[in-house]
Amino acid sequence: MEYHWVLFSVWLQLTFQTDPDNAFRKTMVFSILTRAGDSASIPCLATDPGVVNLSLEPCHGGALPTGLHYVASLERGMVIFDTKKAFEGCYICTGRLGGAHVKSHHYDLTVRPVPDAAPVIEMREPNRVVLTRGQTLTLTCSTTNVNGDIKLKWAAPPGTDAVWASYPQQPAVENASRILTEPIKHVRSARLYINSVRTRDSGRYRCEGQNEKGINSESVWLDVYDRGFINLTPSDNGTVRVRAGESLSLHVDMEAYPKPHTFTWSFSGQQLRNTSDHVITTQNHQYRYNIVLRLVRLKMSESGVYTFYASNGDATVNQSFSVYVISKPEIVSHEGPVDGQVRCVAKGYPAPQITWYYCEQPYMRCSHQMNATQEEQDIVTVTLLSPSFGKTEVESRLNITTGRFHTLECVATVEGVQAYTLFSISERTVPHELFTPLLIGFVSAAALLCVILIVLFYKYLQKPKYQIQWKVIEGIHGNNYVYIDPTQLPYDHQWEFPRDKLRFGKTLGSGAFGKVVEATAYGMSKADTVMTVAVKMLKPSAHATEKEALMSELKVLSYLGNHMNIVNLLGACTVGGPTLVITEYCCFGDLLNFLRRKRETFFCSKLGDDCYYRNVMLQRGTAAAGDSRNGYVDMRPSVTGVLPNGFSSEKRRSMRKAGGSSSEPDVVSEMLHEDGLSLDTEDLLSFSYQVAKGMDFLASKNCIHRDLAARNILLTQGRVAKICDFGLARDITTDSNYVVKGNARLPVKWMSPESIFECVYTFESDVWSYGILLWEIFSLGSSPYPGIPVDSKFYKMIKEGYRMDAPEFAPSEMYEIMRSCWEADPFKRPSFSKVVERIEQQLSDTTKHIYLNFSSKFPVTMGPQGTSVDQGTQNANVLRLNSVGSSNASTQPLLASASDDVFLEEMGTRLRVHRV
């Protein structure tokens, strides 16, 4: 709708026409339209000059809008100045005539807004569009206006063609394009469409908008090519020299359309993968791309030609870089003096420069002596080996001068770095026959000895090595994780615990390198306390690498700090004997064997109509799936006389009143009663929830587990689940869950595809393993992928997306969580914090209350100086890595917490309520 304003002046001679029934003149005008900022006249003209106290009022009473100013006149009515949108509404004129209150009929005032400036044009497409011949062009622009008085149109360059137009004359915009303008209230959009572009359609397309304040426009430049293209920006550093050990970045800049589907880097004909040694990054903006290959800590063997290759179907390009690694010189051989001549062979890149020096001092570097003599004659230098890339080998021969000199030095120099060897020339050396029977026998014996040593060394390498599975991330570069070297972590000696206060009991687990032993610790937190603990130690046959690995495990545990759902560090013995790592004791053993023990007494409580049938079948007995021991001793309740943490508060108080003595049978019966209780679905949900909480804690500490499975979850009193790493206490050579792959034994059925096929371990690969753990829990300890051996067929099934069906006792919600953990794309798997939220929704209010009550009190630790440290404070400065980052280590020793009483008392109540 368009509005045209006409200004005019009229001279009126006003005469009053008295109307006793109407104080104001009747008129056909009931609606007044004006623009914002203009004046508006309401024509309420009086019929009698005796009308006084003229005023303007809203039709429905009340006050006039704020800021409304007007002038009242019998001749002109009401004139409102500087109208605003807020003034819109219904108004009447009032006054008094002969003492009576009179008023006019209603007038509706409408204020039409006016824009402040020319329209702002918004383009949906970027300022440059690239197409190939035959493609469709669609350009869309839009603008808004405070009123409907807005125009929007496209202007195309002259001579454009449209595939649907076949006119020989020069086409207009309407012939070359189809312009669609669709107003939506006060929003205008315009679309330009060319069905099949040609190269002549290249040029600038302008969208122009106009309102009352002026004209504004935005443009798009169209480039139409006959076919796709890739244009490389010439590089001025095609040949690069860099020192060994330094890093180098190779940059490629290019413009391409369509987007290349192939970006590759190759070295000596072999394609490079994105690894920690070869980091490949790509950045692009519209049609420009910047690809960088970062070579980290270059080695001499990495000298050569690096080639970048890109293709988009229409075009293929490559760009090569010659990289020369500067190496230190080295003397590879030297001979003499023999028949008055010495020989010195050196190699390096660039080719070493060999110089000779004489001096009188024996067995000292001549080049560092003030009185040394540099020999410049009688030298013959030849190049023995000069590869295109790599080290150049140079030989230098010198006819020596006999006399007063004792020492001759050969110095090889590359880029200011030297290597040298010394010759003693005070006496002539008489050459021996090379191939005498004695020398042949010696060489043969030495060769045989070398073969034997090589065989023994190979056998040694084939032996499994103990190493901690948990890895702490230092930083993330793209898809590459950089781990903290645990040997470099600090160790706080405040963790030390006196050896003479440990009393060892039975062996809980034993492996190829060490064992875990039950022990009683006296005075762990206070002088008079007694506590049952688990102690990790090495066997006497352990090597230095195993000792270092156990120390690394101790440092990692101290770094992580404590959490309710991991097996926490209590102390250590590192001086005055073999290393001992003291951890919490978990009386019910590992989760896998616990589930298998409880299969026959399992009570299904959440599955539905078929639950009764499943309970009956379980009561009739089921065969345990797989080996239920795996070489471990069950951690049944100890009878060492130690007061367990789960003992009720009333019994603790009664024993303290009796002078601290305890009745050993009462302690054992309490723990055996808990172990004898049945298992139900709520327990399985609780185990799943607790493990997820523990893994979320490890992830917050930037720690990857790498071997998450039911066999690595321990249970303690109150059926609290704790994540651990058996490590040295498991002999993986006899454990069927660990399959030989390459030179290692791996838990393949628990590993994610990227871990199996690419040896990549991340937070997301732990989430996959957690999904397998959930399957173990809700199948009551069955082996995953039942009936499927780990062979080439298994690997093919995993690659093709095979996933296990829901286990027998899993609610549908839990199976959905398993499936989400098994997503092929690692980034589509949920984080452990998300898994915690989803499982928490399925827990009963009782279980939530018990867990939250205990976790809020667990544990108040004692620091190395005896200060109290809350868990929340301890973790406050730790940042979880989403990209590159690091976390602050915690070195707080974990001691006993009196809050265990409340939790275990409540947990015991829940167990008695839910058991059948």
mmCIF file of C-alpha atoms in Angstrom, residues 299-419:
data_model
loop_
_atom_site.group_PDB
_atom_site.id
_atom_site.type_symbol
_atom_site.label_atom_id
_atom_site.label_comp_id
_atom_site.label_asym_id
_atom_site.label_seq_id
_atom_site.Cartn_x
_atom_site.Cartn_y
_atom_site.Cartn_z
ATOM 1 C CA LYS A 299 64.088 -37.728 12.522
ATOM 2 C CA MET A 300 66.795 -38.249 9.935
ATOM 3 C CA SER A 301 64.766 -41.029 8.348
ATOM 4 C CA GLU A 302 62.014 -38.512 7.607
ATOM 5 C CA SER A 303 64.071 -36.613 5.043
ATOM 6 C CA GLY A 304 62.475 -36.808 1.628
ATOM 7 C CA VAL A 305 59.686 -35.542 -0.590
ATOM 8 C CA TYR A 306 56.306 -34.772 0.984
ATOM 9 C CA THR A 307 53.506 -34.462 -1.558
ATOM 10 C CA PHE A 308 50.066 -32.948 -1.094
ATOM 11 C CA TYR A 309 47.300 -34.294 -3.327
ATOM 12 C CA ALA A 310 43.759 -32.941 -3.791
ATOM 13 C CA SER A 311 40.921 -33.866 -6.132
ATOM 14 C CA ASN A 312 37.296 -32.857 -6.567
ATOM 15 C CA GLY A 313 36.355 -34.945 -9.609
ATOM 16 C CA ASP A 314 36.925 -32.166 -12.139
ATOM 17 C CA ALA A 315 40.462 -31.247 -11.212
ATOM 18 C CA THR A 316 43.446 -32.904 -9.567
ATOM 19 C CA VAL A 317 46.495 -31.074 -8.196
ATOM 20 C CA ASN A 318 49.591 -31.898 -6.195
ATOM 21 C CA GLN A 319 52.336 -29.914 -4.574
ATOM 22 C CA SER A 320 55.638 -31.319 -3.334
ATOM 23 C CA PHE A 321 58.058 -30.211 -0.628
ATOM 24 C CA SER A 322 61.639 -31.418 -0.388
ATOM 25 C CA VAL A 323 62.538 -31.706 3.293
ATOM 26 C CA TYR A 324 66.173 -32.086 4.268
ATOM 27 C CA VAL A 325 66.901 -32.940 7.904
ATOM 28 C CA ILE A 326 70.199 -31.577 9.174
ATOM 29 C CA SER A 327 71.916 -34.224 11.280
ATOM 30 C CA LYS A 328 74.868 -34.203 13.610
ATOM 31 C CA PRO A 329 78.077 -35.595 12.145
ATOM 32 C CA GLU A 330 79.351 -38.964 13.261
ATOM 33 C CA ILE A 331 82.615 -40.828 12.723
ATOM 34 C CA VAL A 332 81.611 -44.193 11.277
ATOM 35 C CA SER A 333 85.097 -45.700 10.974
ATOM 36 C CA HIS A 334 88.769 -44.898 11.297
ATOM 37 C CA GLU A 335 91.951 -46.863 10.510
ATOM 38 C CA GLY A 336 95.674 -46.441 10.964
ATOM 39 C CA PRO A 337 98.323 -45.577 11.104
ATOM 40 C CA VAL A 338 98.926 -48.219 8.407
ATOM 41 C CA ASP A 339 101.868 -47.798 6.048
ATOM 42 C CA GLY A 340 102.153 -44.126 6.967
ATOM 43 C CA GLN A 341 98.509 -43.327 6.284
ATOM 44 C CA VAL A 342 95.378 -42.808 8.389
ATOM 45 C CA ARG A 343 91.788 -43.033 7.206
ATOM 46 C CA CYS A 344 88.711 -41.286 8.687
ATOM 47 C CA VAL A 345 85.133 -41.791 7.455
ATOM 48 C CA ALA A 346 82.282 -39.504 8.641
ATOM 49 C CA LYS A 347 78.664 -39.061 7.661
ATOM 50 C CA GLY A 348 75.971 -36.457 8.158
ATOM 51 C CA TYR A 349 73.847 -33.934 6.314
ATOM 52 C CA PRO A 350 74.999 -31.716 4.752
ATOM 53 C CA ALA A 351 78.232 -33.464 3.799
ATOM 54 C CA PRO A 352 80.690 -33.230 6.737
ATOM 55 C CA GLN A 353 83.831 -31.096 6.385
ATOM 56 C CA ILE A 354 86.839 -33.126 7.627
ATOM 57 C CA THR A 355 89.903 -31.376 9.043
ATOM 58 C CA TRP A 356 93.077 -32.822 10.602
ATOM 59 C CA TYR A 357 95.085 -31.517 13.601
ATOM 60 C CA TYR A 358 98.480 -32.549 15.078
ATOM 61 C CA CYS A 359 99.523 -31.950 18.688
ATOM 62 C CA GLU A 360 102.155 -33.133 21.174
ATOM 63 C CA GLN A 361 99.827 -33.998 24.068
ATOM 64 C CA PRO A 362 98.805 -37.677 24.070
ATOM 65 C CA TYR A 363 95.102 -38.651 24.186
ATOM 66 C CA MET A 364 93.822 -35.063 24.084
ATOM 67 C CA ARG A 365 91.839 -33.147 21.507
ATOM 68 C CA CYS A 366 94.336 -31.318 19.377
ATOM 69 C CA SER A 367 91.847 -28.790 18.011
ATOM 70 C CA HIS A 368 91.443 -27.410 21.561
ATOM 71 C CA GLN A 369 95.177 -26.895 22.069
ATOM 72 C CA MET A 370 96.846 -23.549 21.453
ATOM 73 C CA ASN A 371 99.927 -25.153 19.903
ATOM 74 C CA ALA A 372 98.024 -27.508 17.597
ATOM 75 C CA THR A 373 98.947 -27.682 13.899
ATOM 76 C CA GLN A 374 96.253 -27.977 11.248
ATOM 77 C CA GLU A 375 97.275 -30.191 8.349
ATOM 78 C CA GLU A 376 96.202 -28.888 4.956
ATOM 79 C CA GLN A 377 98.398 -30.941 2.617
ATOM 80 C CA ASP A 378 98.642 -34.612 1.676
ATOM 81 C CA ILE A 379 94.861 -34.978 2.211
ATOM 82 C CA VAL A 380 92.637 -36.937 -0.152
ATOM 83 C CA THR A 381 88.866 -36.512 0.422
ATOM 84 C CA VAL A 382 86.251 -38.455 -1.521
ATOM 85 C CA THR A 383 82.483 -38.844 -1.201
ATOM 86 C CA LEU A 384 81.559 -42.498 -0.663
ATOM 87 C CA LEU A 385 77.775 -42.136 -0.508
ATOM 88 C CA SER A 386 75.572 -39.198 -1.482
ATOM 89 C CA PRO A 387 71.857 -40.093 -1.483
ATOM 90 C CA SER A 388 69.241 -37.606 -2.601
ATOM 91 C CA PHE A 389 68.005 -37.492 0.991
ATOM 92 C CA GLY A 390 69.785 -38.696 4.062
ATOM 93 C CA LYS A 391 73.333 -38.631 5.285
ATOM 94 C CA THR A 392 76.310 -38.125 3.001
ATOM 95 C CA GLU A 393 79.329 -40.334 3.725
ATOM 96 C CA VAL A 394 82.765 -38.767 3.249
ATOM 97 C CA GLU A 395 86.186 -40.396 3.468
ATOM 98 C CA SER A 396 89.415 -38.504 4.166
ATOM 99 C CA ARG A 397 92.948 -40.029 3.947
ATOM 100 C CA LEU A 398 96.077 -38.357 5.301
ATOM 101 C CA ASN A 399 99.739 -39.261 4.851
ATOM 102 C CA ILE A 400 101.013 -38.724 8.375
ATOM 103 C CA THR A 401 104.159 -36.899 9.383
ATOM 104 C CA THR A 402 106.323 -38.768 11.897
ATOM 105 C CA GLY A 403 108.435 -36.935 14.400
ATOM 106 C CA ARG A 404 107.634 -34.901 17.465
ATOM 107 C CA PHE A 405 103.787 -35.223 17.353
ATOM 108 C CA HIS A 406 102.069 -37.840 19.496
ATOM 109 C CA THR A 407 98.379 -37.326 18.605
ATOM 110 C CA LEU A 408 96.429 -36.813 15.403
ATOM 111 C CA GLU A 409 92.766 -35.698 15.486
ATOM 112 C CA CYS A 410 90.160 -36.104 12.732
ATOM 113 C CA VAL A 411 87.323 -33.548 13.105
ATOM 114 C CA ALA A 412 84.045 -33.782 11.123
ATOM 115 C CA THR A 413 81.910 -30.611 11.145
ATOM 116 C CA VAL A 414 78.286 -30.095 10.081
ATOM 117 C CA GLU A 415 76.591 -26.721 10.662
ATOM 118 C CA GLY A 416 78.948 -25.915 13.549
ATOM 119 C CA VAL A 417 78.500 -29.305 15.273
ATOM 120 C CA GLN A 418 81.601 -31.484 15.541
ATOM 121 C CA ALA A 419 82.478 -35.160 15.896
#
